[in-house]
CSV table of C-alpha atoms in Angstrom, one decimal:
chain,number,residue,atom,x,y,z
A,277,MET,CA,-96.4,41.4,14.6
A,278,ASN,CA,-97.2,44.5,12.5
A,279,SER,CA,-100.2,45.4,14.7
A,280,ILE,CA,-98.0,45.2,17.8
A,281,ARG,CA,-95.4,47.4,16.1
A,282,GLN,CA,-98.0,50.0,15.1
A,283,TYR,CA,-99.5,50.0,18.6
A,284,ILE,CA,-96.1,50.8,20.1
A,285,LEU,CA,-95.4,53.5,17.5
A,286,ARG,CA,-98.7,55.2,18.1
A,287,ASP,CA,-98.0,55.7,21.8
A,288,ILE,CA,-95.0,58.0,22.2
A,289,HIS,CA,-94.6,57.1,25.8
A,290,LEU,CA,-94.8,53.4,25.2
A,291,LYS,CA,-92.3,53.8,22.2
A,292,GLU,CA,-89.8,55.5,24.5
A,293,LEU,CA,-90.4,52.9,27.2
A,294,PHE,CA,-89.9,50.1,24.8
A,295,LYS,CA,-86.8,51.6,23.3
A,296,GLY,CA,-85.2,52.5,26.6
A,297,SER,CA,-86.0,49.2,28.3
A,298,THR,CA,-84.7,47.3,25.3
A,299,ILE,CA,-81.3,49.1,25.6
A,300,ALA,CA,-81.2,48.5,29.3
A,301,PHE,CA,-82.2,44.9,28.9
A,302,ILE,CA,-79.3,44.3,26.5
A,303,PHE,CA,-76.9,45.9,29.0
A,304,LYS,CA,-78.4,43.9,31.8
A,305,ILE,CA,-78.0,40.6,29.9
A,306,PHE,CA,-74.4,41.7,29.2
A,307,SER,CA,-74.0,42.4,33.0
A,308,ILE,CA,-75.4,39.0,34.0
A,309,VAL,CA,-73.3,37.1,31.5
A,310,LEU,CA,-70.2,38.9,32.7
A,311,SER,CA,-71.1,38.4,36.4
A,312,TYR,CA,-71.4,34.7,35.7
A,313,VAL,CA,-68.1,34.6,33.8
A,314,LEU,CA,-66.4,36.4,36.7
A,315,PHE,CA,-68.1,34.2,39.3
A,316,TYR,CA,-67.2,31.1,37.3
A,317,PHE,CA,-63.6,32.2,37.1
A,318,LEU,CA,-63.4,33.0,40.8
A,319,ALA,CA,-65.1,29.7,41.7
A,320,LYS,CA,-62.7,27.7,39.6
A,321,ARG,CA,-59.6,29.7,40.7
A,322,PHE,CA,-60.3,30.3,44.4
A,323,GLY,CA,-63.2,28.0,45.2
A,324,ALA,CA,-66.4,28.7,47.1
A,325,VAL,CA,-64.4,30.3,49.9
A,326,GLY,CA,-62.7,32.9,47.6
A,327,LEU,CA,-66.0,33.6,45.9
A,328,GLY,CA,-67.6,34.1,49.4
A,329,ILE,CA,-64.8,36.6,50.4
A,330,PHE,CA,-65.4,38.7,47.2
A,331,ASN,CA,-69.2,38.7,47.7
A,332,THR,CA,-68.9,39.8,51.3
A,333,CYS,CA,-66.5,42.6,50.5
A,334,PHE,CA,-68.6,43.7,47.5
A,335,THR,CA,-71.7,43.6,49.7
A,336,VAL,CA,-70.0,45.9,52.3
A,337,LEU,CA,-69.1,48.3,49.5
A,338,VAL,CA,-72.6,48.4,48.1
A,339,LEU,CA,-74.2,48.9,51.5
A,340,THR,CA,-71.8,51.6,52.7
A,341,SER,CA,-72.0,53.5,49.3
A,342,VAL,CA,-75.8,53.7,49.8
A,343,ILE,CA,-75.2,55.5,53.0
A,344,ALA,CA,-72.6,57.7,51.4
A,345,LYS,CA,-75.0,58.7,48.6
A,346,LEU,CA,-77.6,60.0,51.1
A,347,GLY,CA,-80.4,59.1,48.7
A,348,LEU,CA,-79.2,61.9,46.4
A,349,ASP,CA,-78.8,59.5,43.4
A,350,THR,CA,-82.5,58.5,43.6
A,351,ALA,CA,-83.7,62.1,44.2
A,352,LEU,CA,-81.6,63.1,41.2
A,353,VAL,CA,-83.6,60.9,38.8
A,354,ARG,CA,-86.9,62.3,40.0
A,355,PHE,CA,-85.9,66.0,39.9
A,356,VAL,CA,-83.9,65.8,36.7
A,357,ALA,CA,-86.8,64.2,34.9
A,358,GLU,CA,-89.1,66.8,36.3
A,359,TYR,CA,-86.8,69.7,35.4
A,360,VAL,CA,-86.3,68.4,31.8
A,361,ALA,CA,-90.0,68.3,31.3
A,362,LYS,CA,-90.2,71.9,32.5
A,363,GLU,CA,-87.1,72.9,30.6
A,364,LYS,CA,-85.2,74.1,33.7
A,365,GLN,CA,-81.7,73.4,32.6
A,366,GLU,CA,-80.0,75.6,35.1
A,367,ASP,CA,-81.8,73.9,37.9
A,368,ILE,CA,-80.4,70.5,36.7
A,369,ARG,CA,-76.8,71.9,36.9
A,370,GLN,CA,-77.3,73.3,40.4
A,371,LEU,CA,-78.9,70.0,41.5
A,372,TYR,CA,-76.0,67.9,40.2
A,373,PHE,CA,-73.2,70.0,41.7
A,374,ILE,CA,-74.9,70.1,45.1
A,375,SER,CA,-75.3,66.3,45.0
A,376,PHE,CA,-71.8,65.7,43.8
A,377,PHE,CA,-70.1,67.6,46.6
A,378,LEU,CA,-72.4,66.3,49.3
A,379,ILE,CA,-71.5,62.7,48.3
A,380,ILE,CA,-67.8,63.4,48.3
A,381,ILE,CA,-68.0,64.7,51.9
A,382,SER,CA,-70.2,61.9,53.2
A,383,GLY,CA,-68.2,59.3,51.2
A,384,LEU,CA,-65.0,60.4,52.9
A,385,ILE,CA,-66.6,60.1,56.3
A,386,VAL,CA,-68.0,56.7,55.6
A,387,GLY,CA,-64.8,55.5,54.0
A,388,LEU,CA,-62.7,56.6,57.0
A,389,LEU,CA,-65.0,54.7,59.3
A,390,ILE,CA,-64.6,51.5,57.3
A,391,PHE,CA,-60.8,52.0,57.3
A,392,LEU,CA,-60.7,52.5,61.0
A,393,PHE,CA,-62.9,49.5,61.8
A,394,SER,CA,-61.5,47.1,59.1
A,395,GLU,CA,-60.1,44.8,61.8
A,396,ASN,CA,-63.5,44.5,63.4
A,397,LEU,CA,-65.2,43.8,60.1
A,398,SER,CA,-62.7,41.1,59.2
A,399,GLU,CA,-63.2,39.4,62.5
A,400,LEU,CA,-67.0,39.7,62.2
A,401,PHE,CA,-67.4,38.3,58.7
A,402,PHE,CA,-64.4,36.0,58.4
A,403,GLU,CA,-63.8,35.0,62.1
A,404,ASN,CA,-60.2,36.3,61.8
A,405,THR,CA,-58.4,39.5,61.2
A,406,HIS,CA,-56.4,38.3,58.1
A,407,GLN,CA,-58.6,40.0,55.6
A,408,GLN,CA,-58.7,43.5,57.3
A,409,LYS,CA,-56.6,44.9,54.4
A,410,LEU,CA,-59.4,44.1,52.0
A,411,PHE,CA,-61.8,46.2,54.0
A,412,LYS,CA,-59.3,49.0,54.0
A,413,ILE,CA,-59.4,48.9,50.2
A,414,ILE,CA,-63.2,48.9,50.3
A,415,GLY,CA,-63.0,52.1,52.5
A,416,PHE,CA,-60.9,53.8,49.8
A,417,SER,CA,-63.4,52.6,47.1
A,418,ILE,CA,-66.5,54.2,48.6
A,419,VAL,CA,-66.1,57.7,47.2
A,420,PRO,CA,-65.3,56.7,43.5
A,421,PHE,CA,-68.0,54.0,43.6
A,422,SER,CA,-70.6,56.4,44.9
A,423,ILE,CA,-69.8,59.1,42.5
A,424,THR,CA,-70.0,56.7,39.6
A,425,GLN,CA,-73.5,55.6,40.7
A,426,LEU,CA,-74.5,59.3,41.0
A,427,ASN,CA,-73.3,59.9,37.5
A,428,SER,CA,-75.2,56.9,36.3
A,429,GLU,CA,-78.5,58.2,37.8
A,430,TYR,CA,-77.9,61.6,36.3
A,431,TYR,CA,-78.0,60.1,32.9
A,432,ARG,CA,-81.0,58.0,33.9
A,433,GLY,CA,-82.9,61.2,34.8
A,434,LEU,CA,-82.1,62.6,31.3
A,435,LYS,CA,-83.4,59.3,29.9
A,436,LYS,CA,-79.9,58.6,28.3
A,437,ILE,CA,-80.2,54.9,29.0
A,438,THR,CA,-77.1,53.9,27.1
A,439,ALA,CA,-74.9,56.1,29.2
A,440,HIS,CA,-76.7,55.1,32.4
A,441,SER,CA,-76.4,51.4,31.7
A,442,SER,CA,-72.7,51.6,30.8
A,443,LEU,CA,-72.0,52.7,34.3
A,444,GLN,CA,-73.8,49.8,36.0
A,445,ASN,CA,-72.3,46.5,37.3
A,446,GLY,CA,-71.8,45.0,33.8
A,447,THR,CA,-68.9,47.3,33.1
A,448,VAL,CA,-67.6,46.9,36.7
A,449,TYR,CA,-67.6,43.1,36.2
A,450,PHE,CA,-65.9,43.4,32.8
A,451,LEU,CA,-63.1,45.6,34.0
A,452,ILE,CA,-62.6,43.5,37.2
A,453,LEU,CA,-62.3,40.4,35.0
A,454,VAL,CA,-59.8,41.9,32.7
A,455,LEU,CA,-57.7,43.2,35.6
A,456,VAL,CA,-57.9,39.9,37.4
A,457,LEU,CA,-56.8,37.9,34.3
A,458,ILE,CA,-53.8,40.2,34.0
A,459,LEU,CA,-52.8,40.3,37.7
A,460,SER,CA,-53.4,36.6,38.3
A,461,ARG,CA,-50.4,35.8,36.3
A,462,PHE,CA,-48.2,37.4,38.9
A,463,TYR,CA,-50.2,37.1,42.1
A,464,ASN,CA,-52.5,34.1,42.9
A,465,SER,CA,-54.7,35.5,45.7
A,466,ILE,CA,-58.3,36.6,46.1
A,467,ASP,CA,-56.8,40.0,47.1
A,468,ILE,CA,-56.3,40.9,43.5
A,469,VAL,CA,-60.0,40.9,42.9
A,470,ILE,CA,-60.6,43.6,45.6
A,471,TYR,CA,-57.7,45.7,44.2
A,472,SER,CA,-59.3,45.4,40.8
A,473,LEU,CA,-62.6,46.6,42.2
A,474,PHE,CA,-60.9,49.7,43.6
A,475,ILE,CA,-59.1,50.5,40.3
A,476,THR,CA,-62.3,50.0,38.3
A,477,SER,CA,-64.2,52.4,40.6
A,478,ILE,CA,-61.5,55.1,40.2
A,479,PHE,CA,-61.5,54.7,36.4
A,480,LEU,CA,-65.3,54.8,36.0
A,481,MET,CA,-65.6,57.8,38.3
A,482,LEU,CA,-63.0,59.8,36.4
A,483,VAL,CA,-64.3,59.0,32.9
A,484,SER,CA,-68.0,59.6,33.7
A,485,THR,CA,-67.3,62.8,35.7
A,486,VAL,CA,-65.2,64.3,32.8
A,487,PHE,CA,-68.1,63.7,30.3
A,488,ILE,CA,-70.7,65.2,32.6
A,489,PHE,CA,-68.6,68.2,33.4
A,490,HIS,CA,-67.9,68.7,29.7
A,491,ARG,CA,-71.7,68.7,29.0
A,492,ILE,CA,-72.6,71.0,31.9
A,493,PHE,CA,-70.0,73.6,31.0
A,494,THR,CA,-70.4,73.5,27.2
A,495,ASP,CA,-74.2,73.3,26.9
A,496,GLU,CA,-76.3,76.5,27.0
A,497,TYR,CA,-78.3,77.0,30.2
A,498,ASP,CA,-80.9,79.4,31.2
A,499,LYS,CA,-78.9,81.8,33.4
A,500,LYS,CA,-82.0,83.6,34.4
A,501,SER,CA,-83.5,80.7,36.3
A,502,GLU,CA,-85.4,82.0,39.3
A,503,THR,CA,-85.1,78.8,41.2
A,504,LYS,CA,-82.4,78.4,43.8
A,505,ILE,CA,-82.1,74.8,44.9
A,506,LYS,CA,-81.7,74.7,48.7
A,507,THR,CA,-79.5,72.0,50.1
A,508,ARG,CA,-81.9,71.6,53.1
A,509,ASN,CA,-84.9,70.9,50.8
A,510,LEU,CA,-83.0,68.5,48.6
A,511,LEU,CA,-81.8,66.6,51.6
A,512,SER,CA,-85.3,66.4,53.0
A,513,VAL,CA,-86.4,64.4,50.0
A,514,SER,CA,-83.2,62.5,49.5
A,515,LEU,CA,-82.8,61.3,53.1
A,516,SER,CA,-86.3,59.7,53.0
A,517,MET,CA,-85.1,57.9,49.8
A,518,LEU,CA,-81.8,57.1,51.5
A,519,LEU,CA,-83.7,55.3,54.3
A,520,SER,CA,-85.8,53.4,51.8
A,521,ASN,CA,-82.8,52.5,49.7
A,522,SER,CA,-80.8,51.5,52.8
A,523,LEU,CA,-83.7,49.4,54.1
A,524,PHE,CA,-84.1,47.7,50.7
A,525,LEU,CA,-80.4,46.8,50.5
A,526,ILE,CA,-80.3,45.7,54.1
A,527,MET,CA,-83.1,43.3,53.2
A,528,THR,CA,-81.3,42.3,50.0
A,529,TRP,CA,-77.9,41.6,51.6
A,530,THR,CA,-78.8,40.5,55.2
A,531,ASP,CA,-79.0,36.9,54.1
A,532,THR,CA,-75.5,37.1,52.6
A,533,LEU,CA,-73.9,38.7,55.7
A,534,MET,CA,-75.7,36.4,58.2
A,535,LEU,CA,-74.7,33.3,56.2
A,536,SER,CA,-71.1,34.6,56.3
A,537,ALA,CA,-71.3,35.0,60.1
A,538,PHE,CA,-73.1,31.7,60.9
A,539,HIS,CA,-71.9,29.3,58.2
A,540,GLY,CA,-68.8,30.8,56.6
A,541,GLU,CA,-67.6,31.8,53.2
A,542,ASP,CA,-68.4,28.5,51.4
A,543,ALA,CA,-72.2,28.8,52.2
A,544,VAL,CA,-72.1,32.5,51.0
A,545,GLY,CA,-70.5,31.3,47.7
A,546,VAL,CA,-73.2,28.7,47.0
A,547,TYR,CA,-76.0,30.9,48.1
A,548,ASN,CA,-75.0,33.9,46.0
A,549,ILE,CA,-74.8,31.7,42.9
A,550,ALA,CA,-78.4,30.5,43.6
A,551,LEU,CA,-79.4,34.2,44.2
A,552,LYS,CA,-77.8,35.3,40.9
A,553,VAL,CA,-79.6,32.6,38.9
A,554,ALA,CA,-82.9,33.4,40.6
A,555,SER,CA,-82.5,37.0,39.8
A,556,LEU,CA,-82.6,36.2,36.1
A,557,SER,CA,-86.4,36.3,36.3
A,558,THR,CA,-86.4,39.9,37.3
A,559,ILE,CA,-83.9,41.3,34.8
A,560,ALA,CA,-86.7,42.7,32.7
A,561,LEU,CA,-88.1,44.6,35.7
A,562,ILE,CA,-84.6,46.1,36.4
A,563,ALA,CA,-84.2,47.0,32.7
A,564,ILE,CA,-87.7,48.5,32.5
A,565,ASN,CA,-87.2,50.5,35.7
A,566,SER,CA,-84.2,52.2,34.1
A,567,ILE,CA,-86.5,54.2,31.8
A,568,ALA,CA,-89.7,53.8,33.8
A,569,SER,CA,-88.4,55.8,36.8
A,570,PRO,CA,-88.0,59.1,34.9
A,571,LYS,CA,-91.1,58.4,32.8
A,572,PHE,CA,-93.2,58.0,36.0
A,573,SER,CA,-92.0,61.3,37.3
A,574,GLU,CA,-92.5,63.1,34.0
A,575,ILE,CA,-96.0,61.7,33.3
A,576,TYR,CA,-97.2,62.1,36.9
A,577,SER,CA,-96.1,65.7,37.1
A,578,SER,CA,-97.3,66.8,33.7
A,579,GLU,CA,-100.1,64.4,32.5
A,580,GLY,CA,-103.3,63.0,34.0
A,581,GLN,CA,-104.2,60.0,36.1
A,582,ARG,CA,-105.4,58.0,33.2
A,583,ARG,CA,-102.1,58.2,31.3
A,584,PHE,CA,-100.2,57.4,34.5
A,585,LYS,CA,-102.2,54.3,35.1
A,586,ARG,CA,-101.6,53.2,31.5
A,587,ILE,CA,-97.8,53.5,31.6
A,588,VAL,CA,-97.7,51.6,34.9
A,589,LYS,CA,-99.8,48.7,33.4
A,590,GLN,CA,-97.6,48.7,30.3
A,591,THR,CA,-94.4,48.4,32.3
A,592,THR,CA,-95.7,45.5,34.3
A,593,LEU,CA,-97.0,43.7,31.3
A,594,LEU,CA,-93.7,44.1,29.4
A,595,ASN,CA,-91.9,42.7,32.5
A,596,TRP,CA,-94.2,39.7,32.8
A,597,ILE,CA,-93.8,38.7,29.2
A,598,VAL,CA,-90.1,38.5,29.5
A,599,SER,CA,-89.8,37.2,33.0
A,600,PHE,CA,-92.2,34.2,33.0
A,601,PRO,CA,-90.4,32.0,30.5
A,602,ILE,CA,-87.1,32.5,32.4
A,603,PHE,CA,-88.9,31.5,35.6
A,604,ILE,CA,-90.2,28.3,34.0
A,605,VAL,CA,-86.7,27.3,32.8
A,606,ILE,CA,-85.2,27.7,36.2
A,607,LEU,CA,-87.9,25.6,37.8
A,608,ILE,CA,-87.4,22.7,35.3
A,609,PHE,CA,-83.5,22.7,35.2
A,610,PRO,CA,-82.3,23.9,38.6
A,611,GLU,CA,-79.6,21.3,39.1
A,612,ARG,CA,-78.2,21.6,35.5
A,613,ILE,CA,-77.9,25.3,35.8
A,614,LEU,CA,-76.1,25.2,39.2
A,615,ASN,CA,-73.8,22.4,38.0
A,616,ILE,CA,-72.4,24.8,35.4
A,617,PHE,CA,-70.5,26.5,38.2
A,618,GLY,CA,-69.3,23.3,39.7
A,619,HIS,CA,-70.7,20.2,41.5
A,620,GLU,CA,-70.3,21.8,45.0
A,621,PHE,CA,-73.0,24.4,44.0
A,622,VAL,CA,-75.7,21.9,43.3
A,623,ILE,CA,-76.6,21.8,47.0
A,624,GLY,CA,-78.2,25.2,46.4
A,625,LYS,CA,-81.0,23.7,44.3
A,626,MET,CA,-83.8,24.1,46.9
A,627,ALA,CA,-82.7,27.7,47.7
A,628,LEU,CA,-82.7,28.5,44.0
A,629,ILE,CA,-86.3,27.3,43.6
A,630,ILE,CA,-87.5,29.2,46.7
A,631,LEU,CA,-85.8,32.4,45.6
A,632,SER,CA,-87.2,32.2,42.1
A,633,VAL,CA,-90.7,32.0,43.4
A,634,GLY,CA,-90.2,35.2,45.4
A,635,GLN,CA,-88.5,36.9,42.4
A,636,MET,CA,-91.4,36.0,40.1
A,637,ILE,CA,-94.0,37.4,42.5
A,638,SER,CA,-91.9,40.6,42.5
A,639,ALA,CA,-91.9,40.7,38.7
A,640,PHE,CA,-95.7,40.2,38.5
A,641,SER,CA,-96.3,43.1,41.0
A,642,GLY,CA,-94.4,45.6,38.9
A,643,SER,CA,-92.3,48.7,39.7
A,644,THR,CA,-94.0,49.3,43.0
A,645,MET,CA,-91.3,51.0,45.0
A,646,VAL,CA,-90.2,53.1,42.0
A,647,ILE,CA,-93.8,54.3,41.6
A,648,LEU,CA,-93.8,55.4,45.3
A,649,ASN,CA,-90.5,57.2,45.0
A,650,MET,CA,-91.2,59.0,41.8
A,651,THR,CA,-94.6,60.3,42.8
A,652,GLY,CA,-93.7,61.9,46.1
A,653,ARG,CA,-94.7,58.9,48.3
A,654,GLU,CA,-91.2,58.0,49.3
A,655,LYS,CA,-92.2,58.1,53.0
A,656,ALA,CA,-94.8,55.4,52.5
A,657,GLY,CA,-92.3,53.3,50.7
A,658,ARG,CA,-89.9,53.8,53.6
A,659,ASN,CA,-92.5,52.7,56.2
A,660,ILE,CA,-93.3,49.6,54.2
A,661,LEU,CA,-89.6,48.7,54.0
A,662,ILE,CA,-89.1,49.3,57.7
A,663,ILE,CA,-91.7,46.6,58.5
A,664,THR,CA,-90.3,44.3,55.8
A,665,VAL,CA,-86.7,44.6,57.0
A,666,LEU,CA,-87.7,43.7,60.6
A,667,ILE,CA,-89.4,40.6,59.2
A,668,ASN,CA,-86.4,39.8,57.0
A,669,ILE,CA,-83.8,40.2,59.7
A,670,THR,CA,-85.9,38.1,62.2
A,671,GLY,CA,-86.5,35.4,59.6
A,672,ASN,CA,-82.8,35.2,58.7
A,673,TYR,CA,-81.7,35.2,62.3
A,674,ILE,CA,-84.1,32.3,63.2
A,675,LEU,CA,-83.8,30.2,60.0
A,676,ILE,CA,-80.1,30.5,58.9
A,677,PRO,CA,-78.6,28.8,62.0
A,678,LYS,CA,-81.0,25.8,61.6
A,679,PHE,CA,-81.4,25.5,57.8
A,680,GLY,CA,-78.5,27.3,56.3
A,681,ILE,CA,-78.9,28.5,52.8
A,682,VAL,CA,-82.5,27.2,52.6
A,683,GLY,CA,-83.4,29.2,55.7
A,684,ALA,CA,-81.9,32.3,54.1
A,685,ALA,CA,-83.9,31.7,50.9
A,686,ILE,CA,-87.2,31.2,52.8
A,687,ALA,CA,-86.6,34.5,54.8
A,688,THR,CA,-85.7,36.4,51.6
A,689,MET,CA,-88.6,35.0,49.6
A,690,SER,CA,-91.1,35.7,52.4
A,691,SER,CA,-90.0,39.3,52.9
A,692,THR,CA,-90.0,40.0,49.1
A,693,VAL,CA,-93.5,38.8,48.7
A,694,PHE,CA,-94.7,40.8,51.8
A,695,TRP,CA,-93.3,44.2,50.7
A,696,ASN,CA,-94.5,43.7,47.1
A,697,ILE,CA,-98.1,42.9,48.1
A,698,LEU,CA,-98.2,45.7,50.7
A,699,SER,CA,-96.9,48.2,48.1
A,700,VAL,CA,-99.5,47.1,45.6
A,701,VAL,CA,-102.3,47.6,48.1
A,702,PHE,CA,-101.0,51.0,49.0
A,703,ILE,CA,-100.7,52.1,45.3
A,704,TYR,CA,-104.3,50.9,44.8
A,705,LYS,CA,-105.6,53.0,47.7
A,706,SER,CA,-103.6,56.0,46.5
A,707,PHE,CA,-104.3,55.9,42.8
A,708,GLY,CA,-107.3,53.6,42.4
A,709,PHE,CA,-105.7,50.9,40.3
A,710,TRP,CA,-103.8,47.7,40.7
A,711,THR,CA,-100.2,47.4,39.2
A,712,TYR,CA,-100.9,43.9,38.1
A,713,PRO,CA,-101.0,43.5,34.2
A,714,ILE,CA,-104.6,42.2,34.2
A,715,LYS,CA,-108.0,43.8,34.4
A,716,TRP,CA,-109.9,43.4,37.7
A,717,ARG,CA,-113.7,43.3,37.5
A,718,LYS,CA,-115.4,45.3,40.2
A,719,SER,CA,-118.0,43.4,42.2
């Protein structure tokens, strides 16, 4: 144990990676526990149908906010980390304000479209127009939700992982749960969950923005910075990342939306519980990526190929050590885990196993898409995801009508494996090493 500790302390990058990923991991566990508590409460209070309605509305919010952010949140991580390494503080301020105002404009446009087409969305996903008011609330939530995500990524670029993690879904779930517990005393409808989501988004946006503005206007900056960040150049990078992020989320949420359209809200509720449980095996990857993203950008732009390879291998190894035991537990006790949420969710057993296999392969492959985005290869990542999304949509369209949640799981698992393997191969061709946490002998 002491030798491991000394090894970590000797490597300043590994020490920072370990510390940051540990903080992010704790917050991620907190997020998962709260999501399960919230989902458990909704499942018991409103059943699979109510849980399905919430998941569908939240999915629409996540997808539309990705469009509203224009990829600026991901670009912010890359450039902030790079500017911090080069001590360009004034550039960071310019970058943040440009991103902030662009997202407000795009968010208002996207929100207006959701508001205007709320009736159509309700009819599409719920086969009636009774829930159109929920989509109108989602429309109003897009700007605050998007700005909160931007602020979170700003802190991530600065490697302030505690602040970054506190603005993620764990806090969202916690505040929603508190509000729902209060409001459910007076109003027994799934509507209160969507209203709570809107209030939570407003609150987190205001608090995080106030703190960032205070830091920006009180800290000393280099007023003589010769760099003038051009909106056109920023958008050139961010829009490529937008497309990649959009494609990734489309792949992630296509199964949920198609299940809602073909099989109804109860199937969505069961499937999303299985998906949440399967995702437990990749919580380490998500946590590690919180600090790995700015580290990749920093090391790639300021240090050599050998050090970059080392940090990539270290992140994948850390992820594998944490993820594999979780994967084994899920494989051994799938029914018992699902039964916690209610007997009606046990039918998701096979979907859970299939999804877990895909998630484990993703964990073993490492931070592939993050590596591409943080090293200026976002266009390659975009092209990989274009192919993957086409496979995913086709698979879901063919398999869901025939096999329901199992078909959705097969399509999702297959596309997850495909994009990870393709990304690993591209990284090998670009940098000359595999992301897998093992040594390959050359023949």
